[in-house]
Short mmCIF file of C-alpha atoms in Angstrom, two decimals:
data_model
loop_
_atom_site.label_atom_id
_atom_site.label_comp_id
_atom_site.label_asym_id
_atom_site.label_seq_id
_atom_site.Cartn_x
_atom_site.Cartn_y
_atom_site.Cartn_z
CA MET A 1 10.48 133.93 83.95
CA PHE A 2 11.13 133.04 80.34
CA VAL A 3 8.76 130.50 78.81
CA ILE A 4 10.24 128.18 76.18
CA ASP A 5 9.08 125.21 74.13
CA ARG A 6 11.14 122.06 73.64
CA LEU A 7 10.74 121.10 69.99
CA TRP A 8 13.11 118.11 70.04
CA PRO A 9 13.50 115.57 71.54
CA GLU A 10 10.26 114.81 73.37
CA PRO A 11 8.32 117.98 72.51
CA ALA A 12 6.95 119.91 75.49
CA PHE A 13 5.47 123.38 75.69
CA GLY A 14 5.29 126.18 78.23
CA LEU A 15 8.51 125.21 80.02
CA ASP A 16 10.41 127.51 82.36
CA LEU A 17 13.85 128.28 80.90
CA GLU A 18 15.50 127.95 84.31
CA ALA A 19 13.98 124.54 84.96
CA ALA A 20 14.66 123.26 81.45
CA TYR A 21 18.39 123.95 81.77
CA ALA A 22 18.77 123.36 85.51
CA ASP A 23 19.99 119.78 85.10
CA LEU A 24 22.05 120.33 81.96
CA ALA A 25 24.32 117.29 81.72
CA LEU A 26 27.73 117.59 80.10
CA PRO A 27 29.53 114.58 78.63
CA THR A 28 32.53 113.12 80.41
CA PRO A 29 35.57 115.14 79.28
CA PRO A 30 38.28 113.51 77.17
CA THR A 31 41.07 111.86 79.15
CA ASP A 32 43.75 114.32 78.01
CA ARG A 33 41.98 117.69 78.08
CA PRO A 34 38.88 119.55 79.29
CA TRP A 35 35.55 119.29 77.51
CA VAL A 36 34.96 122.36 75.30
CA GLY A 37 31.57 123.83 74.52
CA LEU A 38 31.15 126.76 72.13
CA ASN A 39 28.30 129.15 72.99
CA MET A 40 27.35 131.68 70.30
CA VAL A 41 24.41 133.70 69.02
CA THR A 42 24.02 134.59 65.35
CA SER A 43 21.47 135.99 62.94
CA LEU A 44 19.63 133.80 60.46
CA ASP A 45 22.44 134.37 57.96
CA GLY A 46 25.15 133.45 60.43
CA ARG A 47 26.32 136.93 61.49
CA ALA A 48 27.66 137.06 65.04
CA GLN A 49 27.42 140.83 65.47
CA ARG A 50 24.96 143.61 64.80
CA SER A 51 26.14 147.19 65.30
CA GLY A 52 29.35 145.79 66.77
CA THR A 53 27.71 143.68 69.48
CA THR A 54 25.67 140.52 69.97
CA ASP A 55 23.14 142.35 72.17
CA GLU A 56 20.95 143.26 69.21
CA ILE A 57 20.84 139.68 67.87
CA GLY A 58 19.82 137.70 70.95
CA ASP A 59 17.13 138.80 73.40
CA ARG A 60 17.01 138.76 77.20
CA ALA A 61 16.17 135.05 77.24
CA ASP A 62 19.34 134.28 75.28
CA ARG A 63 21.44 136.33 77.70
CA ARG A 64 19.90 134.45 80.64
CA LEU A 65 20.62 131.16 78.89
CA MET A 66 24.26 132.21 78.49
CA ARG A 67 24.49 132.63 82.25
CA LEU A 68 22.75 129.31 82.89
CA LEU A 69 25.25 127.48 80.69
CA ARG A 70 28.08 128.92 82.79
CA VAL A 71 26.71 127.34 85.96
CA GLY A 72 27.93 123.84 85.13
CA VAL A 73 31.41 124.58 83.75
CA ASP A 74 34.78 125.17 85.38
CA ALA A 75 35.95 127.98 83.08
CA VAL A 76 34.55 130.50 80.60
CA ALA A 77 36.93 131.69 77.88
CA VAL A 78 36.88 134.57 75.38
CA GLY A 79 39.40 136.01 72.97
CA ALA A 80 41.21 139.25 73.68
CA GLY A 81 39.50 140.78 70.64
CA THR A 82 36.13 140.23 72.30
CA LEU A 83 37.45 141.80 75.49
CA ARG A 84 38.59 144.86 73.53
CA ALA A 85 35.35 145.14 71.57
CA VAL A 86 32.74 144.75 74.31
CA GLY A 87 34.57 144.84 77.64
CA GLY A 88 33.88 141.18 78.30
CA TRP A 89 32.12 139.40 81.13
CA THR A 90 32.46 135.72 81.96
CA ASP A 91 30.97 135.57 85.46
CA VAL A 92 27.54 134.57 86.77
CA PRO A 93 25.11 136.70 88.83
CA ALA A 94 24.63 136.15 92.57
CA ASP A 95 21.64 133.81 92.24
CA LEU A 96 23.54 131.45 89.94
CA ALA A 97 26.71 131.74 92.03
CA ALA A 98 24.61 130.32 94.86
CA VAL A 99 23.51 127.45 92.61
CA ARG A 100 27.16 126.68 91.85
CA VAL A 101 28.04 126.66 95.54
CA ALA A 102 25.10 124.37 96.34
CA ALA A 103 26.46 121.95 93.73
CA GLY A 104 29.90 121.98 95.35
CA ARG A 105 31.53 124.35 92.86
CA PRO A 106 33.31 127.67 93.44
CA PRO A 107 30.90 130.63 93.23
CA GLN A 108 32.39 131.73 89.89
CA PRO A 109 33.94 129.87 86.98
CA LEU A 110 37.51 130.75 86.10
CA GLY A 111 37.48 133.60 83.59
CA VAL A 112 39.98 133.09 80.77
CA VAL A 113 41.08 135.56 78.11
CA ILE A 114 43.09 134.16 75.19
CA GLY A 115 45.30 136.81 73.57
CA GLY A 116 48.35 137.06 71.37
CA THR A 117 51.10 139.64 71.69
CA GLU A 118 49.10 142.87 72.12
CA SER A 119 48.40 144.52 75.44
CA ILE A 120 45.27 143.51 77.36
CA PRO A 121 42.86 146.38 78.16
CA THR A 122 42.12 146.42 81.89
CA GLU A 123 39.44 149.11 82.05
CA GLY A 124 36.51 146.84 81.14
CA ARG A 125 33.98 145.03 83.29
CA TRP A 126 35.97 141.77 83.19
CA PHE A 127 38.44 143.19 85.68
CA ASN A 128 35.77 144.39 88.12
CA THR A 129 34.17 141.16 89.31
CA GLU A 130 34.86 138.63 92.07
CA GLN A 131 35.81 136.05 89.46
CA PRO A 132 39.30 134.46 89.35
CA ARG A 133 40.98 135.52 86.10
CA LEU A 134 43.60 133.98 83.82
CA VAL A 135 45.10 135.72 80.77
CA VAL A 136 46.85 133.49 78.23
CA VAL A 137 49.18 135.29 75.80
CA GLY A 138 51.71 134.43 73.11
CA ARG A 139 55.43 134.22 73.74
CA ASP A 140 55.94 137.93 72.97
CA GLY A 141 52.86 139.05 74.88
CA PRO A 142 52.66 140.95 78.16
CA THR A 143 53.91 139.08 81.20
CA TYR A 144 51.97 141.20 83.69
CA VAL A 145 48.28 142.13 83.64
CA PRO A 146 46.93 143.73 86.84
CA GLY A 147 44.18 141.68 88.46
CA ALA A 148 44.89 138.46 86.58
CA GLU A 149 47.30 135.56 86.47
CA VAL A 150 49.25 135.58 83.20
CA LEU A 151 50.27 132.44 81.35
CA VAL A 152 52.76 132.82 78.48
CA ALA A 153 52.57 130.26 75.68
CA PRO A 154 55.69 129.01 73.88
CA THR A 155 54.25 130.06 70.49
CA PHE A 156 53.41 133.41 68.90
CA HIS A 157 49.70 132.70 69.38
CA PRO A 158 48.59 130.29 72.13
CA GLU A 159 47.70 127.01 70.46
CA PRO A 160 44.33 125.65 71.61
CA ASP A 161 45.70 122.25 72.61
CA TRP A 162 48.39 123.94 74.72
CA VAL A 163 45.80 126.20 76.36
CA LEU A 164 43.60 123.22 77.22
CA GLY A 165 46.57 121.29 78.57
CA ALA A 166 47.47 124.20 80.83
CA LEU A 167 43.88 124.43 82.06
CA ARG A 168 43.75 120.71 82.75
CA GLU A 169 46.87 121.05 84.89
CA ARG A 170 44.89 123.58 86.94
CA GLY A 171 42.08 121.08 87.51
CA ILE A 172 39.75 122.49 84.84
CA GLY A 173 37.53 119.79 83.38
CA SER A 174 35.14 121.89 81.28
CA VAL A 175 35.46 125.12 79.32
CA LEU A 176 32.71 127.22 77.75
CA LEU A 177 34.16 129.15 74.81
CA GLU A 178 32.29 132.35 73.93
CA GLY A 179 34.14 133.81 70.94
CA GLY A 180 35.08 135.72 69.08
CA PRO A 181 35.29 134.32 65.56
CA THR A 182 39.12 134.17 65.43
CA VAL A 183 39.45 132.17 68.65
CA ASN A 184 36.52 129.98 67.58
CA ALA A 185 38.29 129.30 64.28
CA ARG A 186 41.50 128.18 65.98
CA PHE A 187 39.65 125.73 68.22
CA HIS A 188 37.61 124.47 65.26
CA ALA A 189 40.73 123.97 63.12
CA ALA A 190 42.30 121.97 65.94
CA GLY A 191 39.19 119.77 66.26
CA LEU A 192 38.76 120.88 69.86
CA ILE A 193 35.09 121.88 70.01
CA ASP A 194 33.00 119.11 71.55
CA GLU A 195 29.60 120.83 71.58
CA LEU A 196 27.92 123.90 70.14
CA PHE A 197 25.21 125.86 71.95
CA TRP A 198 23.84 128.05 69.17
CA THR A 199 21.16 130.68 69.52
CA VAL A 200 19.62 131.71 66.19
CA GLY A 201 18.13 135.19 66.40
CA PRO A 202 15.21 136.12 64.07
CA TRP A 203 17.19 138.61 61.99
CA LEU A 204 18.43 138.57 58.41
CA LEU A 205 21.31 141.04 58.47
CA GLY A 206 23.43 140.75 55.33
CA GLY A 207 26.31 143.19 55.21
CA GLU A 208 29.79 142.57 56.51
CA GLY A 209 29.07 141.36 60.03
CA LEU A 210 31.46 138.86 61.56
CA PRO A 211 30.54 135.17 61.24
CA MET A 212 30.50 132.68 64.11
CA ILE A 213 33.82 131.25 62.93
CA ALA A 214 36.39 133.26 60.98
CA PRO A 215 37.02 132.04 57.41
CA GLN A 216 39.02 128.82 57.23
CA PRO A 217 41.46 127.47 54.61
CA PRO A 218 39.62 125.76 51.74
CA ASP A 219 41.09 122.39 52.74
CA GLN A 220 39.68 122.56 56.27
CA THR A 221 37.99 119.25 57.00
CA PRO A 222 34.26 119.68 57.77
CA ARG A 223 33.11 118.28 61.11
CA PRO A 224 29.77 116.46 61.26
CA ALA A 225 27.53 117.05 64.26
CA THR A 226 24.69 115.28 66.02
CA LEU A 227 21.66 117.33 67.06
CA VAL A 228 21.07 117.06 70.82
CA SER A 229 18.14 119.41 71.40
CA ILE A 230 16.05 122.29 70.04
CA HIS A 231 14.24 124.85 72.19
CA ARG A 232 12.29 127.94 71.14
CA HIS A 233 11.60 131.25 72.85
CA ASP A 234 9.23 133.39 70.77
CA ASP A 235 10.95 133.55 67.34
CA GLU A 236 14.39 132.57 68.65
CA LEU A 237 15.87 129.07 68.55
CA PHE A 238 18.28 127.48 71.03
CA LEU A 239 20.17 124.62 69.34
CA ARG A 240 22.61 122.14 70.84
CA TYR A 241 24.94 120.02 68.69
CA ARG A 242 27.60 117.45 69.62
CA PHE A 243 30.73 116.75 67.56
CA GLY A 244 33.13 113.90 66.92
CA ASP A 245 33.54 111.04 69.35
CA ALA A 246 31.39 112.90 71.88
CA ALA A 247 28.46 112.64 69.46
CA THR A 248 28.22 108.93 70.09
CA GLY A 249 28.96 109.07 73.82
#
């Protein structure tokens, strides 16, 4: 059991993490695409990796929260770079699979990897679960990946709006995006991130660690956000923000 405090809204202390996020409500998705939430952990100075992984930024409570957020979505997506770097995992454990089934959902969300033209490594954990898997690649990418359905985009890199359209055609109404920074940047540039679930770990790293979102062109339009909630576990913060039209819904 992880004990957390809700700092905003309606402060409350000594809450059980599981109970606090058990009834997490997602906004109604847009009419033309799935809802997209971005889930990331960073240091105090915005670095998304420490020693090449996020494991040393967030603690066990953050990793449990990541799994809890997956319970209520139809698909969990990562970039191929993340798959190459850390092996990737987008499923939920058995206890949360049971929660999904009790709510009328499939036991596992659809696992999605968004790549480009390079080969997809198949030796990692992502290919050794009971989860349905979809690999989206660019027009010159591999057309066959063992253990996964492959979807080839008409462009060199799959455009986020095309990816979401293809997912919607498959009945996907909500997607949790979990990095890395390059994929995050493409969705941000397209204005296709509806919410941000951001864990701030109590570390000041400096150095050359990757940011949450890869550097953008200087003329990239900033997106304002509305704060939805703040929770705390020890010295770690769990923040939730809502963007754009969804911020007023």
